[in-house]
mmCIF file with all atom_site columns, C-alpha atoms in Angstrom:
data_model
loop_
_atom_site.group_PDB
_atom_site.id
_atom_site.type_symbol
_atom_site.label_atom_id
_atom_site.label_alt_id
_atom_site.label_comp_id
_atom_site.label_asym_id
_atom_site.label_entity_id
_atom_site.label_seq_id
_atom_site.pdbx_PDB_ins_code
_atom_site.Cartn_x
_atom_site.Cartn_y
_atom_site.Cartn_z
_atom_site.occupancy
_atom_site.B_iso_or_equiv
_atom_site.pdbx_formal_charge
_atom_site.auth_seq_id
_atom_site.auth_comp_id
_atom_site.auth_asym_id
_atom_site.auth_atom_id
_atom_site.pdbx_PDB_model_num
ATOM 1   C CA . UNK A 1 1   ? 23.903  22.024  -6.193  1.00 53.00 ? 203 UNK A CA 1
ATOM 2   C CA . UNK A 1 2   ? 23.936  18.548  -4.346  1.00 65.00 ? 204 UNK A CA 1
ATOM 3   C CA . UNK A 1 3   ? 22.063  19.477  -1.580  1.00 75.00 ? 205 UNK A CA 1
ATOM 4   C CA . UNK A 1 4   ? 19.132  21.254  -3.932  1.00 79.00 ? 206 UNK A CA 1
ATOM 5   C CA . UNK A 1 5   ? 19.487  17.789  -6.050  1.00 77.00 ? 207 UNK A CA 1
ATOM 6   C CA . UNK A 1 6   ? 18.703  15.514  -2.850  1.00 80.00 ? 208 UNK A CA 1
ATOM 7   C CA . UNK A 1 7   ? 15.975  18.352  -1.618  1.00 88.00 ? 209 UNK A CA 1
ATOM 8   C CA . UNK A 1 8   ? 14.090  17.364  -4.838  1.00 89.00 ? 210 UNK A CA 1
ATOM 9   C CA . UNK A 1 9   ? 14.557  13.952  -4.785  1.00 88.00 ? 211 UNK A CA 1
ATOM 10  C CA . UNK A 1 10  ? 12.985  14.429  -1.114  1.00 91.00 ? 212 UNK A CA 1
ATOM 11  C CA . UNK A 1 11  ? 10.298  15.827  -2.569  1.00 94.00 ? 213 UNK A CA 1
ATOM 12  C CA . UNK A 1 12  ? 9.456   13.272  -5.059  1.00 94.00 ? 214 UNK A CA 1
ATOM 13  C CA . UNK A 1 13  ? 9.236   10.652  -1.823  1.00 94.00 ? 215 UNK A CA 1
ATOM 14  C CA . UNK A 1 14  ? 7.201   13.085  -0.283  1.00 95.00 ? 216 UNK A CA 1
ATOM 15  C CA . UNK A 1 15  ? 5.222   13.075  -2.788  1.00 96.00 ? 217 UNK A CA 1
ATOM 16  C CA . UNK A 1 16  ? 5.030   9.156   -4.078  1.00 96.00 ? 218 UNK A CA 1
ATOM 17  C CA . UNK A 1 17  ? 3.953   8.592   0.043   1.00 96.00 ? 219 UNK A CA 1
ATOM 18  C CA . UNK A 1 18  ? 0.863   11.462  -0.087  1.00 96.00 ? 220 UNK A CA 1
ATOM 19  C CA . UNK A 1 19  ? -0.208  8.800   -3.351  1.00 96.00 ? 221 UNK A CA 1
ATOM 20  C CA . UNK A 1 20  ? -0.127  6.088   -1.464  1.00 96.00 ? 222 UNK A CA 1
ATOM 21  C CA . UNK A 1 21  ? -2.290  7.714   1.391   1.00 96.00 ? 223 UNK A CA 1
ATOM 22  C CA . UNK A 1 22  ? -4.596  9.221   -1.607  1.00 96.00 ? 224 UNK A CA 1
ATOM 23  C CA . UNK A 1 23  ? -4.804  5.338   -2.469  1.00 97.00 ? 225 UNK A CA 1
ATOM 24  C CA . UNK A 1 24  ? -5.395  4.176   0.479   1.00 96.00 ? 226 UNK A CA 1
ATOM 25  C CA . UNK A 1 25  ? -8.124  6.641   1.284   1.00 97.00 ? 227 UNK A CA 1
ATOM 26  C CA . UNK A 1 26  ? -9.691  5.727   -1.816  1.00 98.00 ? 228 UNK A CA 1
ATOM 27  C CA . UNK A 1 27  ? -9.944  2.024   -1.282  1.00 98.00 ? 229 UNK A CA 1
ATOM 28  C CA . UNK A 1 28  ? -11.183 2.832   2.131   1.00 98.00 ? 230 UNK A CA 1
ATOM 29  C CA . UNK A 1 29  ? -14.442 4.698   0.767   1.00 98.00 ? 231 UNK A CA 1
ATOM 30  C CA . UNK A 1 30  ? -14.486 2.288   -2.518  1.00 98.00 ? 232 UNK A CA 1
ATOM 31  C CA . UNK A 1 31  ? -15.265 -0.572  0.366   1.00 98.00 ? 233 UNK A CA 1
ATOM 32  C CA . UNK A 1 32  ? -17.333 1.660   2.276   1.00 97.00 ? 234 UNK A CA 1
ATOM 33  C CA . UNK A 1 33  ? -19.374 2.310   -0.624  1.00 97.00 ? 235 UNK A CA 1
ATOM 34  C CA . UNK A 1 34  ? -19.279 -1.294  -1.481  1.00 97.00 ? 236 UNK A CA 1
ATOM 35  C CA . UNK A 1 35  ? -20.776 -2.729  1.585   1.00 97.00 ? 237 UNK A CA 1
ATOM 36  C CA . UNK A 1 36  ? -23.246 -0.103  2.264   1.00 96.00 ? 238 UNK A CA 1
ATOM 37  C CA . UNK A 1 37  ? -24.500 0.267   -1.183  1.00 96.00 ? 239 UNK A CA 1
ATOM 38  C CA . UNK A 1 38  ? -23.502 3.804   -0.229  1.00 97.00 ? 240 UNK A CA 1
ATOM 39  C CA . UNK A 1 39  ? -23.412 6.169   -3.605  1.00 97.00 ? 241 UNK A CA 1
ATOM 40  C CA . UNK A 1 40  ? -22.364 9.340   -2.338  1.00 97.00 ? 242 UNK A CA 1
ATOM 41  C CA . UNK A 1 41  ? -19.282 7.354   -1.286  1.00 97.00 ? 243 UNK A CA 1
ATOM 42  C CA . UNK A 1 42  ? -18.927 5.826   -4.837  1.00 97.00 ? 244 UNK A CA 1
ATOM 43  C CA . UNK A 1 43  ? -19.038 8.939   -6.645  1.00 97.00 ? 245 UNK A CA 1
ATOM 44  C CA . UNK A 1 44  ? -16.496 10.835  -3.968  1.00 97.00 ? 246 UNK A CA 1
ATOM 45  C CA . UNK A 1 45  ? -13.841 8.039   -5.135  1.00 98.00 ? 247 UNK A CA 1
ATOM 46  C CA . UNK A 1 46  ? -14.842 8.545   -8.551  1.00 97.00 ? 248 UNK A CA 1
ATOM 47  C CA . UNK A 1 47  ? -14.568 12.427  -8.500  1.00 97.00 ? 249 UNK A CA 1
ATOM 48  C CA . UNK A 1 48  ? -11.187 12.105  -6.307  1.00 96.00 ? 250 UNK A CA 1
ATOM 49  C CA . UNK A 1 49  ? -9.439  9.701   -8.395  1.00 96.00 ? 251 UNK A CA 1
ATOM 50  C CA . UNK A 1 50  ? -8.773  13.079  -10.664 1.00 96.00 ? 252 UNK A CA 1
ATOM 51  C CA . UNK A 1 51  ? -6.434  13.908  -7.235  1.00 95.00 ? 253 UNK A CA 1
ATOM 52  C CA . UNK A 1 52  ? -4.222  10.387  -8.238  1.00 95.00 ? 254 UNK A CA 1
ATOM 53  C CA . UNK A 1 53  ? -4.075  11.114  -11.898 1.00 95.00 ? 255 UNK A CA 1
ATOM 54  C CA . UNK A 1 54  ? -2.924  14.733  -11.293 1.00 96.00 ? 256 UNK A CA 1
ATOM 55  C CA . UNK A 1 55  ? -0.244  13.510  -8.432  1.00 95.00 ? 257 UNK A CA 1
ATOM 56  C CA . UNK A 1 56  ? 1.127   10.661  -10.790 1.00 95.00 ? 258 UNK A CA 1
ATOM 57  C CA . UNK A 1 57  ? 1.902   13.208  -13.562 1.00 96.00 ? 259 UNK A CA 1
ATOM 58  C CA . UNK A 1 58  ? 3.635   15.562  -11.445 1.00 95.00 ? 260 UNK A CA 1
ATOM 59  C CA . UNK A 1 59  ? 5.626   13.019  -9.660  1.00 95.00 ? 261 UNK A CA 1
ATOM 60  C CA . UNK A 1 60  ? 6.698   11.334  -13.107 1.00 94.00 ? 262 UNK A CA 1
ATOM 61  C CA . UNK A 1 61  ? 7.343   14.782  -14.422 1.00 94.00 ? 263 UNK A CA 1
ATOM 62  C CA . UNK A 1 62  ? 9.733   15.538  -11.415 1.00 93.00 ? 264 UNK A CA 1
ATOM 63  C CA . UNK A 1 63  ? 11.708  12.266  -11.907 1.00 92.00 ? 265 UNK A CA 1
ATOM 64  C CA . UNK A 1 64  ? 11.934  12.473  -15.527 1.00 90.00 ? 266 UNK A CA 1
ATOM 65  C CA . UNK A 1 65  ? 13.585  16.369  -14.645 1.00 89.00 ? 267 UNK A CA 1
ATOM 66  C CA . UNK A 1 66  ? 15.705  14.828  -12.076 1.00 87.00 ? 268 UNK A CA 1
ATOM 67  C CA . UNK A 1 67  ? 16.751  12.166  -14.398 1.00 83.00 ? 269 UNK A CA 1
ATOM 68  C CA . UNK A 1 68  ? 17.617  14.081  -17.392 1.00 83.00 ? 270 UNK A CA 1
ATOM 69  C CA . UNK A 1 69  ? 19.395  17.337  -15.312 1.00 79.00 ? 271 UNK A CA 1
ATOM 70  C CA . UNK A 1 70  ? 21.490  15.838  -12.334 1.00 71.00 ? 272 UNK A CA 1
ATOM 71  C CA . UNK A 1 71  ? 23.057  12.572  -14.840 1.00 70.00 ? 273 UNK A CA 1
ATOM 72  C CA . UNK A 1 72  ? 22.475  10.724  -11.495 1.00 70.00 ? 274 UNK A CA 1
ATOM 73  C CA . UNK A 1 73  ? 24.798  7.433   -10.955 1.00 73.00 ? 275 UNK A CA 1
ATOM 74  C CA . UNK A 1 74  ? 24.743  4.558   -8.864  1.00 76.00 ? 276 UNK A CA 1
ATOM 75  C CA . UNK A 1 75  ? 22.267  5.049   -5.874  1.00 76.00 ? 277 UNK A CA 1
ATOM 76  C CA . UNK A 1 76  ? 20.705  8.301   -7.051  1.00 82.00 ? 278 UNK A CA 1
ATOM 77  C CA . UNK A 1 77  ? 19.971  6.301   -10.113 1.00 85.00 ? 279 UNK A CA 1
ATOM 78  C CA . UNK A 1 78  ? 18.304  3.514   -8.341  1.00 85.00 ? 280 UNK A CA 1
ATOM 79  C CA . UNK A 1 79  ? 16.202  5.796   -6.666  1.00 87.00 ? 281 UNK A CA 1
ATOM 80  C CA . UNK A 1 80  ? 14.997  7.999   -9.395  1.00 89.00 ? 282 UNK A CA 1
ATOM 81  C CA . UNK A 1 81  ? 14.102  4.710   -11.949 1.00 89.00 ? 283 UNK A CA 1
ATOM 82  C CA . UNK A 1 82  ? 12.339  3.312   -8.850  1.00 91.00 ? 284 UNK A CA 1
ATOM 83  C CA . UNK A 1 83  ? 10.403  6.157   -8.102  1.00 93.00 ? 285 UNK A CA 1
ATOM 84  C CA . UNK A 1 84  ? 9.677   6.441   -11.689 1.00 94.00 ? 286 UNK A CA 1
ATOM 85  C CA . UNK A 1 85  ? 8.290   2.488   -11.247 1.00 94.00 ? 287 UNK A CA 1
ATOM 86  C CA . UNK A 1 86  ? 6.868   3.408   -7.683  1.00 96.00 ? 288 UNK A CA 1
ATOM 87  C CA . UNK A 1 87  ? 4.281   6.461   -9.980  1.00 96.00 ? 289 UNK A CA 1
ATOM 88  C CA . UNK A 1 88  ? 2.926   3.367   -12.068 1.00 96.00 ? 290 UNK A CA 1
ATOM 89  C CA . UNK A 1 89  ? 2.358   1.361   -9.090  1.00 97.00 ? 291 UNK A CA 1
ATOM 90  C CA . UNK A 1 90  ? 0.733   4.076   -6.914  1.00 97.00 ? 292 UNK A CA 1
ATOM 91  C CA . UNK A 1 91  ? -1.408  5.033   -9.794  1.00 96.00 ? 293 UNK A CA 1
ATOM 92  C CA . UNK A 1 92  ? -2.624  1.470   -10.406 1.00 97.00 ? 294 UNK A CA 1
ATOM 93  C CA . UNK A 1 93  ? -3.703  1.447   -6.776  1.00 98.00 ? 295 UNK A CA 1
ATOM 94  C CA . UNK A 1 94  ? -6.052  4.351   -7.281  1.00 97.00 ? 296 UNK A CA 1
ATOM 95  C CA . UNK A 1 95  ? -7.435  2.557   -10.182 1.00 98.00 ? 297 UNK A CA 1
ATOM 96  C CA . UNK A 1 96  ? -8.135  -0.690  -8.825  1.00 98.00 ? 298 UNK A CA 1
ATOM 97  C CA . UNK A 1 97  ? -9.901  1.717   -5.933  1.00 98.00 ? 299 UNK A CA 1
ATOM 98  C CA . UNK A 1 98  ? -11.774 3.388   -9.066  1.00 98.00 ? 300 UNK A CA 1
ATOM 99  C CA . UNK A 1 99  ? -13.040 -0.030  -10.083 1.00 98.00 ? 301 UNK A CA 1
ATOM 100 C CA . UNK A 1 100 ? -14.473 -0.637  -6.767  1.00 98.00 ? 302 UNK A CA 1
ATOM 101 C CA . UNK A 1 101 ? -16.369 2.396   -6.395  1.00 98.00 ? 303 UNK A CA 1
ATOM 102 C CA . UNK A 1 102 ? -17.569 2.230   -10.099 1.00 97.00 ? 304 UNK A CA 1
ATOM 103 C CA . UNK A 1 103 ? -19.010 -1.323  -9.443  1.00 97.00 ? 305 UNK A CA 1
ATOM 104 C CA . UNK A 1 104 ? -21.182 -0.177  -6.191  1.00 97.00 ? 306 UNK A CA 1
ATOM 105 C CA . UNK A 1 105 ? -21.976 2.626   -7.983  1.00 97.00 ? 307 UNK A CA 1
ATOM 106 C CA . UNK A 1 106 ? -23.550 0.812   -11.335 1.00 95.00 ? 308 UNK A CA 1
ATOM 107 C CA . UNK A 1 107 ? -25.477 -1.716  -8.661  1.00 94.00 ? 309 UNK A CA 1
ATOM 108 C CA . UNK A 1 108 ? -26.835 1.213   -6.653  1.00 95.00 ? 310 UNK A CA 1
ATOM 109 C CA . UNK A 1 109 ? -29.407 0.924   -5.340  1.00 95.00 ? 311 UNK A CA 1
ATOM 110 C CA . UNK A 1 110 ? -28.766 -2.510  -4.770  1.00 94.00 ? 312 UNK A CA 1
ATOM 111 C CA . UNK A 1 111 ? -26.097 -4.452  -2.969  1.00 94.00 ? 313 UNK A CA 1
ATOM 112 C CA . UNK A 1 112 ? -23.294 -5.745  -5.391  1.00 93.00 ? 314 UNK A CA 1
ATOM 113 C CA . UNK A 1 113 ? -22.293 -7.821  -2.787  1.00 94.00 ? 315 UNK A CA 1
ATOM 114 C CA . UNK A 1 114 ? -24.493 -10.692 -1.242  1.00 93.00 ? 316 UNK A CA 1
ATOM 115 C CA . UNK A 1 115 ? -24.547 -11.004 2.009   1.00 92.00 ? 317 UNK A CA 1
ATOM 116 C CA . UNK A 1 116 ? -22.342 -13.778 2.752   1.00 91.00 ? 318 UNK A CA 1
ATOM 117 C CA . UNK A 1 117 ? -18.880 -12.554 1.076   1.00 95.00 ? 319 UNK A CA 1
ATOM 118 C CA . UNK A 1 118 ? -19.426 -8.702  3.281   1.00 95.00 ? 320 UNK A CA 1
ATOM 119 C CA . UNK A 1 119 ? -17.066 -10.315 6.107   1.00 95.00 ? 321 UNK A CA 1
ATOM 120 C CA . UNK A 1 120 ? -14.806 -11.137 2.922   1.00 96.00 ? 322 UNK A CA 1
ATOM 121 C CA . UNK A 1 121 ? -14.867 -7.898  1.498   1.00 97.00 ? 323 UNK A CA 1
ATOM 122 C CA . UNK A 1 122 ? -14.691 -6.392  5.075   1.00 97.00 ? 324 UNK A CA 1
ATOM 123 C CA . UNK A 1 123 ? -11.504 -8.016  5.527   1.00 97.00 ? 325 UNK A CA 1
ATOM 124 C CA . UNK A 1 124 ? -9.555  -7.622  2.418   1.00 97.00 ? 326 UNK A CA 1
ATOM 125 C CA . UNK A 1 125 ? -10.503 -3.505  2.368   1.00 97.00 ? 327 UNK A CA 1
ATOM 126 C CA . UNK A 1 126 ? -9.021  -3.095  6.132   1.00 97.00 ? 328 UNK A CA 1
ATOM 127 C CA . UNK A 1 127 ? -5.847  -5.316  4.729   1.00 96.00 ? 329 UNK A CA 1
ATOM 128 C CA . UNK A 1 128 ? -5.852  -3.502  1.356   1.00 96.00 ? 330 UNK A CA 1
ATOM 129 C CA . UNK A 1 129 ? -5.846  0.184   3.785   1.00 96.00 ? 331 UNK A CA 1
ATOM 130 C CA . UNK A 1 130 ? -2.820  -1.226  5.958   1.00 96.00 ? 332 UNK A CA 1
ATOM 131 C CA . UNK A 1 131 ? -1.192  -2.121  3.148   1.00 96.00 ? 333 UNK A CA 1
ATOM 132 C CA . UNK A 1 132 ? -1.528  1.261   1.483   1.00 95.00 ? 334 UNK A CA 1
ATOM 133 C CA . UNK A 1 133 ? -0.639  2.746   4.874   1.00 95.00 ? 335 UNK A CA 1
ATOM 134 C CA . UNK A 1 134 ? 2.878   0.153   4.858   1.00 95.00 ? 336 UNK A CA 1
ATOM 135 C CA . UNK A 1 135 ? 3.728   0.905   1.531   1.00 96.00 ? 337 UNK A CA 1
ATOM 136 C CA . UNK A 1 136 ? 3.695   4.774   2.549   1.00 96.00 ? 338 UNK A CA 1
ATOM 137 C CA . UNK A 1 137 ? 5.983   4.552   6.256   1.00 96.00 ? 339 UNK A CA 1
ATOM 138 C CA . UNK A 1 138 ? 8.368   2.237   3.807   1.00 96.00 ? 340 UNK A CA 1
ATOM 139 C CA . UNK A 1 139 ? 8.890   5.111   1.224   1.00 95.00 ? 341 UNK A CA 1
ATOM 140 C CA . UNK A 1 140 ? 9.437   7.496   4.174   1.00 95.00 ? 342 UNK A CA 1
ATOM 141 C CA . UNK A 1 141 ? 11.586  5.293   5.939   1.00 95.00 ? 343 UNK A CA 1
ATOM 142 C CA . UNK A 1 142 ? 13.375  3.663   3.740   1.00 92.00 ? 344 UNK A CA 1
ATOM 143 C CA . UNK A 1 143 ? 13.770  0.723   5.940   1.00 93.00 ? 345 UNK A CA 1
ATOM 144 C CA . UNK A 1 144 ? 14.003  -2.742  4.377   1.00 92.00 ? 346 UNK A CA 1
ATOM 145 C CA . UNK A 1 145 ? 13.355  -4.888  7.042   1.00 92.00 ? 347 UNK A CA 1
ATOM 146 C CA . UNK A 1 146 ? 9.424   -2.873  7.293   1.00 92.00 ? 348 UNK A CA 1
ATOM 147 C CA . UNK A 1 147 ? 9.552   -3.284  3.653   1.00 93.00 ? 349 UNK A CA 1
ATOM 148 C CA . UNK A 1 148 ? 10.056  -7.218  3.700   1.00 90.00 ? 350 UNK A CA 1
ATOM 149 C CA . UNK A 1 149 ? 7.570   -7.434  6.619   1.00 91.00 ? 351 UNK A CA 1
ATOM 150 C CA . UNK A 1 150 ? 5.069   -5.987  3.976   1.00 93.00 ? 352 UNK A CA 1
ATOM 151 C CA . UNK A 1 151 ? 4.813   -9.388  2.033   1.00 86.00 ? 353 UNK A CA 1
ATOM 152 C CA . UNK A 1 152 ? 3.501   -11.184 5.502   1.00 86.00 ? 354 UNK A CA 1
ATOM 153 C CA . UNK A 1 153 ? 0.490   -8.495  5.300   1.00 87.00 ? 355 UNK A CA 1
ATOM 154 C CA . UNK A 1 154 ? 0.389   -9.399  1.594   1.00 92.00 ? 356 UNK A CA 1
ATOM 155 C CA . UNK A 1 155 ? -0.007  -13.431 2.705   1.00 93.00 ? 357 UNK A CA 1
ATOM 156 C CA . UNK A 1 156 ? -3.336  -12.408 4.729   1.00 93.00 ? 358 UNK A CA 1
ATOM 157 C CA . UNK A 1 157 ? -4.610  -11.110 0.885   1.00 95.00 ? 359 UNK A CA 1
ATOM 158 C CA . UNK A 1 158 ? -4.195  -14.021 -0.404  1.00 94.00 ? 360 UNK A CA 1
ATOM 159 C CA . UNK A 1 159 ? -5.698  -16.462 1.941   1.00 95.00 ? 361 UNK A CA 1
ATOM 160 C CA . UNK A 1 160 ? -8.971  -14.146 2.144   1.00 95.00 ? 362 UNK A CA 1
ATOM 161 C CA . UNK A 1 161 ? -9.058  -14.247 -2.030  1.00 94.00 ? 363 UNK A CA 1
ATOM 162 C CA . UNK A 1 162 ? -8.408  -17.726 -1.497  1.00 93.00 ? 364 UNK A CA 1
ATOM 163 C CA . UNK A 1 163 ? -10.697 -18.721 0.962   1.00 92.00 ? 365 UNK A CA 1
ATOM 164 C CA . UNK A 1 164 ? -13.280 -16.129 -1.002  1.00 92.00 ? 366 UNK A CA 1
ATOM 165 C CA . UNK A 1 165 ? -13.328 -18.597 -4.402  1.00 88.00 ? 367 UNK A CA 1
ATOM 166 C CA . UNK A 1 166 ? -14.550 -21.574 -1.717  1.00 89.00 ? 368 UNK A CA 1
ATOM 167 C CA . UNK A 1 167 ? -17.406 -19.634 -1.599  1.00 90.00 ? 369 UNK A CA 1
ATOM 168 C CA . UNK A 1 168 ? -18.128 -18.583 -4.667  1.00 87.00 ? 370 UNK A CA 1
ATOM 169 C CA . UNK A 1 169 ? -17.638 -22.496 -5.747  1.00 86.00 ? 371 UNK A CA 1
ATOM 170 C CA . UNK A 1 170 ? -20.242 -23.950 -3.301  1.00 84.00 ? 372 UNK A CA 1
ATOM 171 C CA . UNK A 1 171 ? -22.894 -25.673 -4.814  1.00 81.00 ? 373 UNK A CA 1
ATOM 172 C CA . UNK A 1 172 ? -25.125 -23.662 -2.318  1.00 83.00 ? 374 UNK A CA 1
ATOM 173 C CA . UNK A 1 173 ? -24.302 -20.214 -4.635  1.00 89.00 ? 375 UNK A CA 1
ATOM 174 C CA . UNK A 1 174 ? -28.083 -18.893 -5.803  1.00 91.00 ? 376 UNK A CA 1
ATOM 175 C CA . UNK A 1 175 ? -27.177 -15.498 -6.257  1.00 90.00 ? 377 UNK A CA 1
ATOM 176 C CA . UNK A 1 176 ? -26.100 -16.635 -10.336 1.00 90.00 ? 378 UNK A CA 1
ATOM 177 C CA . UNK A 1 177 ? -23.913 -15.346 -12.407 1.00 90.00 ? 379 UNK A CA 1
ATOM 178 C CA . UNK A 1 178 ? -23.953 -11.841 -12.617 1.00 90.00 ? 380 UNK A CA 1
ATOM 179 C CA . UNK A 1 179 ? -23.385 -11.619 -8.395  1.00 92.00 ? 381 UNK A CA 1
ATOM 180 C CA . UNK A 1 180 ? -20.497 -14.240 -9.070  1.00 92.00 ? 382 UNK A CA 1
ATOM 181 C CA . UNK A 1 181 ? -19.053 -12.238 -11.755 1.00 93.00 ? 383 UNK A CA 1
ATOM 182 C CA . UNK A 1 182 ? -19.034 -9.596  -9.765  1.00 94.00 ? 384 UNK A CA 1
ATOM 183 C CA . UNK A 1 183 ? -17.229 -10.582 -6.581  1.00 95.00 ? 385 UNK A CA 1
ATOM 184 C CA . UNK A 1 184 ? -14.842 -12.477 -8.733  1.00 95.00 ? 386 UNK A CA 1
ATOM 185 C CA . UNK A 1 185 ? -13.860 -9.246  -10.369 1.00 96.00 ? 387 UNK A CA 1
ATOM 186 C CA . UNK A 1 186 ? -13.718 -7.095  -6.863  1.00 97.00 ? 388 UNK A CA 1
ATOM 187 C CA . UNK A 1 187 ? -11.602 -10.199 -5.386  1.00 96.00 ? 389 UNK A CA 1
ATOM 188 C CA . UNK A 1 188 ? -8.957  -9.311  -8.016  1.00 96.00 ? 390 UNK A CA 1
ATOM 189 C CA . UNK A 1 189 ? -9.206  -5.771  -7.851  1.00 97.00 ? 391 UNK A CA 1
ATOM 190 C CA . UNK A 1 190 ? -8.166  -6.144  -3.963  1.00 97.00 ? 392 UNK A CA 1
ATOM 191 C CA . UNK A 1 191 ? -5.790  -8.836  -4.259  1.00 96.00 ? 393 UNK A CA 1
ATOM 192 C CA . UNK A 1 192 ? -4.197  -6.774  -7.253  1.00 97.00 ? 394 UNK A CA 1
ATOM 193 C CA . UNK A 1 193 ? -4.055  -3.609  -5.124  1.00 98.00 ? 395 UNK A CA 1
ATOM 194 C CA . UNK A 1 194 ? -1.718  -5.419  -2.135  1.00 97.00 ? 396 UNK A CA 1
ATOM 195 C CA . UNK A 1 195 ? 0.428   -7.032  -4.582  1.00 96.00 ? 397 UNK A CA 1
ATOM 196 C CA . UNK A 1 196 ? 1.197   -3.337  -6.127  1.00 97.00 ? 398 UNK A CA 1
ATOM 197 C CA . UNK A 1 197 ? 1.992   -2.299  -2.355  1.00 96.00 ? 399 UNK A CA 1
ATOM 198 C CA . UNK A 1 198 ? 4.262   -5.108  -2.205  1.00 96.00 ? 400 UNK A CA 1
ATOM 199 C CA . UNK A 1 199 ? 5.500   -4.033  -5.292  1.00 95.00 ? 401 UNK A CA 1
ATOM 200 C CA . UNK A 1 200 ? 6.884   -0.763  -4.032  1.00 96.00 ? 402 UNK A CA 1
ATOM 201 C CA . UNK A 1 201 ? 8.515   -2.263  -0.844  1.00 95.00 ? 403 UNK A CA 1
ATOM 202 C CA . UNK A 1 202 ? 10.839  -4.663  -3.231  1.00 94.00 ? 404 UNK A CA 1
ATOM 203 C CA . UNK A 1 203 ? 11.340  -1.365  -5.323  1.00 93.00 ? 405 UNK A CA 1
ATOM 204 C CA . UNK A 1 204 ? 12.204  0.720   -2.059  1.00 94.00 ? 406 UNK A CA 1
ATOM 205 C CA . UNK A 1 205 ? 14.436  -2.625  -1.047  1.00 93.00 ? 407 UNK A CA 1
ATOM 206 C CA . UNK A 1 206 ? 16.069  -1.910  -4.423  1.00 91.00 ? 408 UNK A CA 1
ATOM 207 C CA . UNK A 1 207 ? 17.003  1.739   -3.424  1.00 88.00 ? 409 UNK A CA 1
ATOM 208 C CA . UNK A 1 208 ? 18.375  1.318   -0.359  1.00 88.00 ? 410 UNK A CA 1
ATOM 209 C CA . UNK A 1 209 ? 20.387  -2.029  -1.094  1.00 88.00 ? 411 UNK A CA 1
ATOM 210 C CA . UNK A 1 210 ? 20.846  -2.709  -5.028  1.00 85.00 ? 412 UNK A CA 1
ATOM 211 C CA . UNK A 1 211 ? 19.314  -6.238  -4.726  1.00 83.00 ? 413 UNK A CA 1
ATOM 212 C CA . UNK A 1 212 ? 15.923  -6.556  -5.646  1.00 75.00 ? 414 UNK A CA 1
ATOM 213 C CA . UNK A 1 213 ? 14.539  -9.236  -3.856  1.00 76.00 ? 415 UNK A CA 1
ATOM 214 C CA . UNK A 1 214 ? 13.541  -12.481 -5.288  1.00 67.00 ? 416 UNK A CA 1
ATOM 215 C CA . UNK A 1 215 ? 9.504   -12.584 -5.958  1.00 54.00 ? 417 UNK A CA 1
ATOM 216 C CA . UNK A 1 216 ? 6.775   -13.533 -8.117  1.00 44.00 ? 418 UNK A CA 1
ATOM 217 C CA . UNK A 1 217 ? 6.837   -11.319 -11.426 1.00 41.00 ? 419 UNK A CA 1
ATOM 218 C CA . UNK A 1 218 ? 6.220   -7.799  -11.226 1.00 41.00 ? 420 UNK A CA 1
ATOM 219 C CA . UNK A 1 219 ? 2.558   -7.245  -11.956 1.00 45.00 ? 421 UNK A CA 1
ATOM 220 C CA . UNK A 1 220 ? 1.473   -5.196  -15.682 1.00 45.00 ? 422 UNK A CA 1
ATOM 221 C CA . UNK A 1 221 ? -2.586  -4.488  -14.538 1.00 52.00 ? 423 UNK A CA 1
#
């Protein structure tokens, strides 16, 4: 009965890591579409996120099962109420990808970035894909030490969204307010989508060791 109990709880890793890639994928087109004004791309991440949605409720489902038909202790329990945290975390990923792809999509056919922040945006989508990609070999692995080193990838975020409202603050800006409102908005959605990756590599630290590690509060959007 054990060994179908962990085979399960495999699965539900199994399938918390496909959501990640799903995520990942997502923001990957969500940026294509962003910089290329491409809206074949936006509406693919729009019709896909369905593919998130449907994966979160299946992988909550099997937690909440595991949860309330194996009385799990110690470690098992840790890894089920993580996982359970891991679903929301995944599933805000897709999300922020959704709001990507829905803002290139309502600019179409124009740019809704100009020209100047693309190398920005550039940036933080191949750091927001890596990070996606990290937060998926941690949940397979299970290894802590990859699962710290996913806050350094997290620091690169951050100086890009900094660096990003420099921009945005220059007295040269003539692109007005709607533009500015704009990249504002995507520069959250992408720093918001690495700090949920980071997210699930404290959670996975959790698992494995008990401790979760000391951070900035966990994020609610």
């Amino acid at each position: 009965m054990r060994t179908a109990y962990h085979e399960q709880l495999d699965a539900l890793t199994n399938q918390l890591a496909d959501m990640c890639r799903l995520a990942g994928l997502a923001m990957e087109r969500a940026t294509q579409s962003l910089l290329q004004a491409d809206l074949v791309l936006a509406e693919q991440v729009i019709t896909d996120h369905d593919q998130i949605s449907t994966a979160s409720a299946r992988a909550e489902e099997a937690a909440f099962v595991l949860l309330a038909l194996q009385a799990p202790v110690a470690g098992d329990l840790r890894a089920i109420v993580s996982s359970i945290q891991i679903v929301a975390d995944v599933e805000r990923m897709g999300a922020l990808a959704l709001h990507v792809a829905k803002i290139s999509r309502r600019r179409h056919p124009q740019h809704a970035l100009p020209e100047e922040v693309n190398g920005y945006f550039a940036e933080m989508g191949r750091v927001a894909v890596e990070l996606g990609n990290s937060a998926r070999e941690v949940l397979l692995s299970r290894d802590p030490e990859k699962a710290r080193r996913i806050r350094e990838e997290d620091d690169a975020m951050d100086d890009l969204h900094r660096h990003l409202f420099t921009v945005l603050m220059d007295r040269e800006w003539k692109h007005g307010v709607a533009a500015a409102v704009d990249v504002t908005l995507l520069g959250r959605f992408y720093e918001r989508f690495a700090d949920h990756a980071v997210e699930i590599s404290r959670r996975v630290i959790f698992q494995v060791t008990g401790r979760l590690p000391e951070e900035e509060e966990i994020p609610t959007c």
